[in-house]
Amino acid sequence: MTSKVNNDFIWQDRDIRFDSRAVDLELRKGEVAIETLTEVEDTKGNTGDRGMLVSTNLRFMWISAKKKRTNLSIGLHCIVNMRLHTKSTTLSGAVHTVVVMTKFQ
């Protein structure tokens, strides 16, 4: 007996996933990219690793520029709080930071 995988199941807005496969980072039917930012550094888990931040109507995705397998997908239903900060550094000047507080059930 073969089981059929339901590809219509929406996980993108309710899960936090690390190091996802490339197919899981593709926009699903109905998902729309709202903004893409380049040169975004993940300072929590991959310090010094730059990548791209994509915001969609379902989730935020950070994808490493060096290795696509290093990535993070945060569903919008998992976000509890977001804070934006502007800091001044000697090397980069004004730097914008985003702190995302999440929950996972």
JSON list of C-alpha atoms in Angstrom, two decimals, residues 11-12 17-28 31 52 54 56 59-64 67-74:
[
{"chain": "A", "resi": 11, "resn": "TRP", "atom": "CA", "xyz": [3.40, 24.50, 7.35]},
{"chain": "A", "resi": 12, "resn": "GLN", "atom": "CA", "xyz": [5.18, 27.67, 6.23]},
{"chain": "A", "resi": 17, "resn": "ARG", "atom": "CA", "xyz": [12.69, 25.23, 10.48]},
{"chain": "A", "resi": 18, "resn": "PHE", "atom": "CA", "xyz": [16.47, 25.20, 10.31]},
{"chain": "A", "resi": 19, "resn": "ASP", "atom": "CA", "xyz": [18.63, 23.95, 7.42]},
{"chain": "A", "resi": 20, "resn": "SER", "atom": "CA", "xyz": [15.68, 23.12, 5.18]},
{"chain": "A", "resi": 21, "resn": "ARG", "atom": "CA", "xyz": [15.95, 21.51, 1.76]},
{"chain": "A", "resi": 22, "resn": "ALA", "atom": "CA", "xyz": [15.91, 23.86, -1.24]},
{"chain": "A", "resi": 23, "resn": "VAL", "atom": "CA", "xyz": [12.41, 22.67, -2.19]},
{"chain": "A", "resi": 24, "resn": "ASP", "atom": "CA", "xyz": [11.10, 23.82, 1.22]},
{"chain": "A", "resi": 25, "resn": "LEU", "atom": "CA", "xyz": [12.46, 27.32, 0.60]},
{"chain": "A", "resi": 26, "resn": "GLU", "atom": "CA", "xyz": [10.57, 27.74, -2.66]},
{"chain": "A", "resi": 27, "resn": "LEU", "atom": "CA", "xyz": [7.46, 29.89, -2.48]},
{"chain": "A", "resi": 28, "resn": "ARG", "atom": "CA", "xyz": [4.35, 27.73, -2.35]},
{"chain": "A", "resi": 31, "resn": "GLU", "atom": "CA", "xyz": [2.81, 32.69, -1.09]},
{"chain": "A", "resi": 52, "resn": "MET", "atom": "CA", "xyz": [19.49, 37.18, 2.23]},
{"chain": "A", "resi": 54, "resn": "VAL", "atom": "CA", "xyz": [13.03, 37.21, 2.37]},
{"chain": "A", "resi": 56, "resn": "THR", "atom": "CA", "xyz": [6.53, 36.75, 2.49]},
{"chain": "A", "resi": 59, "resn": "ARG", "atom": "CA", "xyz": [7.05, 33.62, 6.79]},
{"chain": "A", "resi": 60, "resn": "PHE", "atom": "CA", "xyz": [10.51, 35.14, 7.07]},
{"chain": "A", "resi": 61, "resn": "MET", "atom": "CA", "xyz": [13.39, 33.21, 5.51]},
{"chain": "A", "resi": 62, "resn": "TRP", "atom": "CA", "xyz": [17.11, 33.81, 5.98]},
{"chain": "A", "resi": 63, "resn": "ILE", "atom": "CA", "xyz": [19.33, 31.98, 3.50]},
{"chain": "A", "resi": 64, "resn": "SER", "atom": "CA", "xyz": [23.12, 31.96, 3.73]},
{"chain": "A", "resi": 67, "resn": "LYS", "atom": "CA", "xyz": [25.80, 27.66, 1.62]},
{"chain": "A", "resi": 68, "resn": "LYS", "atom": "CA", "xyz": [22.08, 27.53, 0.76]},
{"chain": "A", "resi": 69, "resn": "ARG", "atom": "CA", "xyz": [21.62, 24.56, 3.09]},
{"chain": "A", "resi": 70, "resn": "THR", "atom": "CA", "xyz": [22.26, 26.95, 6.01]},
{"chain": "A", "resi": 71, "resn": "ASN", "atom": "CA", "xyz": [18.91, 28.68, 6.36]},
{"chain": "A", "resi": 72, "resn": "LEU", "atom": "CA", "xyz": [16.08, 29.56, 8.70]},
{"chain": "A", "resi": 73, "resn": "SER", "atom": "CA", "xyz": [12.34, 29.77, 8.07]},
{"chain": "A", "resi": 74, "resn": "ILE", "atom": "CA", "xyz": [10.12, 31.43, 10.70]}
]
